[in-house]
Amino acid sequence: MATKQQNSKSAANDIQSLFDPKGYQDVFKTWASFNERLTGVMVDAATKNAEIAYETTQEALGNVREVAQVREEPAEYGKAYSDFVQKQMDLVSRTAQSYADVTQKSATEVTETVSEAGQQIGDKAAANAEGAADKASAAAKKAA
């Protein structure tokens, strides 16, 4: 009878320790790492977008300065405005392409990060569940 009580007590202790806190800490660390990487992608994209905006503004203002210059002949103004419009159109096109490149790169990095994190978290959750199942099985055997 005493052995059966000891086995029951041991089984109760085993049940209390079914869920390994270390396993859950690993999952939380994975989530934290995932968050850090996504934040890095976001900050890098925002930084590149700010640089693109700055460079675009600088070039656009340079184009305005150039078109505003005094010309010797009235016909030169028409050419200056035509050149200005062409430069601005080219600038808009290049800027849009630059933003698209940043967006595409960021989207690829996010997709890879999410996929990798999902795999890691899935593996760790499965390992935690398997460990808990093994402990539950061992506790049940001891109690029997």
JSON list of C-alpha atoms in Angstrom, two decimals, residues 9-118:
[
{"chain": "A", "resi": 9, "resn": "LYS", "atom": "CA", "xyz": [2.73, 10.86, -5.21]},
{"chain": "A", "resi": 10, "resn": "SER", "atom": "CA", "xyz": [5.53, 10.44, -7.74]},
{"chain": "A", "resi": 11, "resn": "ALA", "atom": "CA", "xyz": [2.99, 10.42, -10.57]},
{"chain": "A", "resi": 12, "resn": "ALA", "atom": "CA", "xyz": [1.43, 13.64, -9.22]},
{"chain": "A", "resi": 13, "resn": "ASN", "atom": "CA", "xyz": [4.88, 15.29, -9.15]},
{"chain": "A", "resi": 14, "resn": "ASP", "atom": "CA", "xyz": [5.53, 14.08, -12.68]},
{"chain": "A", "resi": 15, "resn": "ILE", "atom": "CA", "xyz": [2.21, 15.48, -13.86]},
{"chain": "A", "resi": 16, "resn": "GLN", "atom": "CA", "xyz": [3.08, 18.87, -12.36]},
{"chain": "A", "resi": 17, "resn": "SER", "atom": "CA", "xyz": [6.25, 18.93, -14.39]},
{"chain": "A", "resi": 18, "resn": "LEU", "atom": "CA", "xyz": [4.64, 17.84, -17.66]},
{"chain": "A", "resi": 19, "resn": "PHE", "atom": "CA", "xyz": [5.22, 21.17, -19.27]},
{"chain": "A", "resi": 20, "resn": "ASP", "atom": "CA", "xyz": [8.87, 22.07, -19.38]},
{"chain": "A", "resi": 21, "resn": "PRO", "atom": "CA", "xyz": [9.28, 25.84, -18.90]},
{"chain": "A", "resi": 22, "resn": "LYS", "atom": "CA", "xyz": [12.54, 25.70, -20.87]},
{"chain": "A", "resi": 23, "resn": "GLY", "atom": "CA", "xyz": [10.63, 24.54, -23.94]},
{"chain": "A", "resi": 24, "resn": "TYR", "atom": "CA", "xyz": [8.27, 27.46, -23.67]},
{"chain": "A", "resi": 25, "resn": "GLN", "atom": "CA", "xyz": [11.14, 29.86, -23.12]},
{"chain": "A", "resi": 26, "resn": "ASP", "atom": "CA", "xyz": [12.64, 28.58, -26.38]},
{"chain": "A", "resi": 27, "resn": "VAL", "atom": "CA", "xyz": [9.36, 29.30, -28.17]},
{"chain": "A", "resi": 28, "resn": "PHE", "atom": "CA", "xyz": [9.23, 32.81, -26.72]},
{"chain": "A", "resi": 29, "resn": "LYS", "atom": "CA", "xyz": [12.86, 33.40, -27.71]},
{"chain": "A", "resi": 30, "resn": "THR", "atom": "CA", "xyz": [12.01, 32.29, -31.24]},
{"chain": "A", "resi": 31, "resn": "TRP", "atom": "CA", "xyz": [9.11, 34.75, -31.30]},
{"chain": "A", "resi": 32, "resn": "ALA", "atom": "CA", "xyz": [11.38, 37.50, -29.98]},
{"chain": "A", "resi": 33, "resn": "SER", "atom": "CA", "xyz": [13.97, 36.71, -32.63]},
{"chain": "A", "resi": 34, "resn": "PHE", "atom": "CA", "xyz": [11.24, 36.72, -35.28]},
{"chain": "A", "resi": 35, "resn": "ASN", "atom": "CA", "xyz": [10.05, 40.12, -34.03]},
{"chain": "A", "resi": 36, "resn": "GLU", "atom": "CA", "xyz": [13.60, 41.47, -34.06]},
{"chain": "A", "resi": 37, "resn": "ARG", "atom": "CA", "xyz": [14.14, 40.36, -37.65]},
{"chain": "A", "resi": 38, "resn": "LEU", "atom": "CA", "xyz": [10.83, 41.80, -38.84]},
{"chain": "A", "resi": 39, "resn": "THR", "atom": "CA", "xyz": [11.59, 45.07, -37.08]},
{"chain": "A", "resi": 40, "resn": "GLY", "atom": "CA", "xyz": [14.98, 45.13, -38.80]},
{"chain": "A", "resi": 41, "resn": "VAL", "atom": "CA", "xyz": [13.33, 44.64, -42.20]},
{"chain": "A", "resi": 42, "resn": "MET", "atom": "CA", "xyz": [10.86, 47.43, -41.43]},
{"chain": "A", "resi": 43, "resn": "VAL", "atom": "CA", "xyz": [13.55, 49.85, -40.22]},
{"chain": "A", "resi": 44, "resn": "ASP", "atom": "CA", "xyz": [15.79, 49.08, -43.21]},
{"chain": "A", "resi": 45, "resn": "ALA", "atom": "CA", "xyz": [12.90, 49.65, -45.63]},
{"chain": "A", "resi": 46, "resn": "ALA", "atom": "CA", "xyz": [11.90, 52.89, -43.91]},
{"chain": "A", "resi": 47, "resn": "THR", "atom": "CA", "xyz": [15.51, 54.11, -43.99]},
{"chain": "A", "resi": 48, "resn": "LYS", "atom": "CA", "xyz": [15.86, 53.32, -47.69]},
{"chain": "A", "resi": 49, "resn": "ASN", "atom": "CA", "xyz": [12.53, 54.99, -48.45]},
{"chain": "A", "resi": 50, "resn": "ALA", "atom": "CA", "xyz": [13.62, 58.10, -46.54]},
{"chain": "A", "resi": 51, "resn": "GLU", "atom": "CA", "xyz": [16.88, 58.15, -48.54]},
{"chain": "A", "resi": 52, "resn": "ILE", "atom": "CA", "xyz": [14.94, 57.81, -51.80]},
{"chain": "A", "resi": 53, "resn": "ALA", "atom": "CA", "xyz": [12.63, 60.66, -50.79]},
{"chain": "A", "resi": 54, "resn": "TYR", "atom": "CA", "xyz": [15.59, 62.86, -49.81]},
{"chain": "A", "resi": 55, "resn": "GLU", "atom": "CA", "xyz": [17.47, 62.20, -53.05]},
{"chain": "A", "resi": 56, "resn": "THR", "atom": "CA", "xyz": [14.32, 62.73, -55.12]},
{"chain": "A", "resi": 57, "resn": "THR", "atom": "CA", "xyz": [13.61, 66.02, -53.37]},
{"chain": "A", "resi": 58, "resn": "GLN", "atom": "CA", "xyz": [17.19, 67.20, -53.91]},
{"chain": "A", "resi": 59, "resn": "GLU", "atom": "CA", "xyz": [17.06, 66.36, -57.61]},
{"chain": "A", "resi": 60, "resn": "ALA", "atom": "CA", "xyz": [13.61, 67.90, -58.08]},
{"chain": "A", "resi": 61, "resn": "LEU", "atom": "CA", "xyz": [14.72, 71.12, -56.40]},
{"chain": "A", "resi": 62, "resn": "GLY", "atom": "CA", "xyz": [17.82, 71.18, -58.59]},
{"chain": "A", "resi": 63, "resn": "ASN", "atom": "CA", "xyz": [15.58, 70.83, -61.64]},
{"chain": "A", "resi": 64, "resn": "VAL", "atom": "CA", "xyz": [13.43, 73.75, -60.41]},
{"chain": "A", "resi": 65, "resn": "ARG", "atom": "CA", "xyz": [16.53, 75.86, -59.83]},
{"chain": "A", "resi": 66, "resn": "GLU", "atom": "CA", "xyz": [17.70, 75.07, -63.35]},
{"chain": "A", "resi": 67, "resn": "VAL", "atom": "CA", "xyz": [14.39, 75.90, -65.05]},
{"chain": "A", "resi": 68, "resn": "ALA", "atom": "CA", "xyz": [14.11, 79.17, -63.13]},
{"chain": "A", "resi": 69, "resn": "GLN", "atom": "CA", "xyz": [17.38, 80.56, -64.52]},
{"chain": "A", "resi": 70, "resn": "VAL", "atom": "CA", "xyz": [17.25, 83.61, -66.73]},
{"chain": "A", "resi": 71, "resn": "ARG", "atom": "CA", "xyz": [17.68, 82.88, -70.43]},
{"chain": "A", "resi": 72, "resn": "GLU", "atom": "CA", "xyz": [19.13, 85.12, -73.15]},
{"chain": "A", "resi": 73, "resn": "GLU", "atom": "CA", "xyz": [16.61, 84.29, -75.85]},
{"chain": "A", "resi": 74, "resn": "PRO", "atom": "CA", "xyz": [12.85, 83.82, -75.40]},
{"chain": "A", "resi": 75, "resn": "ALA", "atom": "CA", "xyz": [12.98, 80.54, -77.36]},
{"chain": "A", "resi": 76, "resn": "GLU", "atom": "CA", "xyz": [15.35, 79.12, -74.75]},
{"chain": "A", "resi": 77, "resn": "TYR", "atom": "CA", "xyz": [12.54, 79.20, -72.16]},
{"chain": "A", "resi": 78, "resn": "GLY", "atom": "CA", "xyz": [10.46, 76.74, -74.16]},
{"chain": "A", "resi": 79, "resn": "LYS", "atom": "CA", "xyz": [13.43, 74.37, -74.38]},
{"chain": "A", "resi": 80, "resn": "ALA", "atom": "CA", "xyz": [14.13, 74.82, -70.65]},
{"chain": "A", "resi": 81, "resn": "TYR", "atom": "CA", "xyz": [10.52, 73.97, -69.73]},
{"chain": "A", "resi": 82, "resn": "SER", "atom": "CA", "xyz": [10.50, 71.00, -72.07]},
{"chain": "A", "resi": 83, "resn": "ASP", "atom": "CA", "xyz": [13.76, 69.72, -70.53]},
{"chain": "A", "resi": 84, "resn": "PHE", "atom": "CA", "xyz": [12.34, 70.34, -67.03]},
{"chain": "A", "resi": 85, "resn": "VAL", "atom": "CA", "xyz": [9.22, 68.29, -67.74]},
{"chain": "A", "resi": 86, "resn": "GLN", "atom": "CA", "xyz": [11.29, 65.45, -69.21]},
{"chain": "A", "resi": 87, "resn": "LYS", "atom": "CA", "xyz": [13.67, 65.43, -66.22]},
{"chain": "A", "resi": 88, "resn": "GLN", "atom": "CA", "xyz": [10.75, 65.42, -63.77]},
{"chain": "A", "resi": 89, "resn": "MET", "atom": "CA", "xyz": [9.07, 62.55, -65.62]},
{"chain": "A", "resi": 90, "resn": "ASP", "atom": "CA", "xyz": [12.30, 60.56, -65.57]},
{"chain": "A", "resi": 91, "resn": "LEU", "atom": "CA", "xyz": [12.72, 61.36, -61.87]},
{"chain": "A", "resi": 92, "resn": "VAL", "atom": "CA", "xyz": [9.20, 60.16, -61.07]},
{"chain": "A", "resi": 93, "resn": "SER", "atom": "CA", "xyz": [9.78, 56.95, -63.02]},
{"chain": "A", "resi": 94, "resn": "ARG", "atom": "CA", "xyz": [13.11, 56.23, -61.30]},
{"chain": "A", "resi": 95, "resn": "THR", "atom": "CA", "xyz": [11.67, 57.06, -57.89]},
{"chain": "A", "resi": 96, "resn": "ALA", "atom": "CA", "xyz": [8.70, 54.75, -58.37]},
{"chain": "A", "resi": 97, "resn": "GLN", "atom": "CA", "xyz": [11.06, 51.97, -59.46]},
{"chain": "A", "resi": 98, "resn": "SER", "atom": "CA", "xyz": [13.28, 52.55, -56.43]},
{"chain": "A", "resi": 99, "resn": "TYR", "atom": "CA", "xyz": [10.30, 52.35, -54.07]},
{"chain": "A", "resi": 100, "resn": "ALA", "atom": "CA", "xyz": [9.10, 49.20, -55.85]},
{"chain": "A", "resi": 101, "resn": "ASP", "atom": "CA", "xyz": [12.54, 47.60, -55.45]},
{"chain": "A", "resi": 102, "resn": "VAL", "atom": "CA", "xyz": [12.59, 48.35, -51.71]},
{"chain": "A", "resi": 103, "resn": "THR", "atom": "CA", "xyz": [9.06, 46.99, -51.32]},
{"chain": "A", "resi": 104, "resn": "GLN", "atom": "CA", "xyz": [9.85, 43.81, -53.24]},
{"chain": "A", "resi": 105, "resn": "LYS", "atom": "CA", "xyz": [13.04, 43.17, -51.26]},
{"chain": "A", "resi": 106, "resn": "SER", "atom": "CA", "xyz": [11.24, 43.77, -47.97]},
{"chain": "A", "resi": 107, "resn": "ALA", "atom": "CA", "xyz": [8.37, 41.50, -48.95]},
{"chain": "A", "resi": 108, "resn": "THR", "atom": "CA", "xyz": [10.81, 38.72, -49.83]},
{"chain": "A", "resi": 109, "resn": "GLU", "atom": "CA", "xyz": [12.64, 39.10, -46.52]},
{"chain": "A", "resi": 110, "resn": "VAL", "atom": "CA", "xyz": [9.36, 39.10, -44.56]},
{"chain": "A", "resi": 111, "resn": "THR", "atom": "CA", "xyz": [8.15, 35.99, -46.38]},
{"chain": "A", "resi": 112, "resn": "GLU", "atom": "CA", "xyz": [11.40, 34.15, -45.69]},
{"chain": "A", "resi": 113, "resn": "THR", "atom": "CA", "xyz": [11.40, 35.25, -42.03]},
{"chain": "A", "resi": 114, "resn": "VAL", "atom": "CA", "xyz": [7.78, 34.25, -41.46]},
{"chain": "A", "resi": 115, "resn": "SER", "atom": "CA", "xyz": [8.33, 30.88, -43.13]},
{"chain": "A", "resi": 116, "resn": "GLU", "atom": "CA", "xyz": [11.46, 30.17, -41.09]},
{"chain": "A", "resi": 117, "resn": "ALA", "atom": "CA", "xyz": [9.87, 31.31, -37.83]},
{"chain": "A", "resi": 118, "resn": "GLY", "atom": "CA", "xyz": [6.77, 29.22, -38.50]}
]
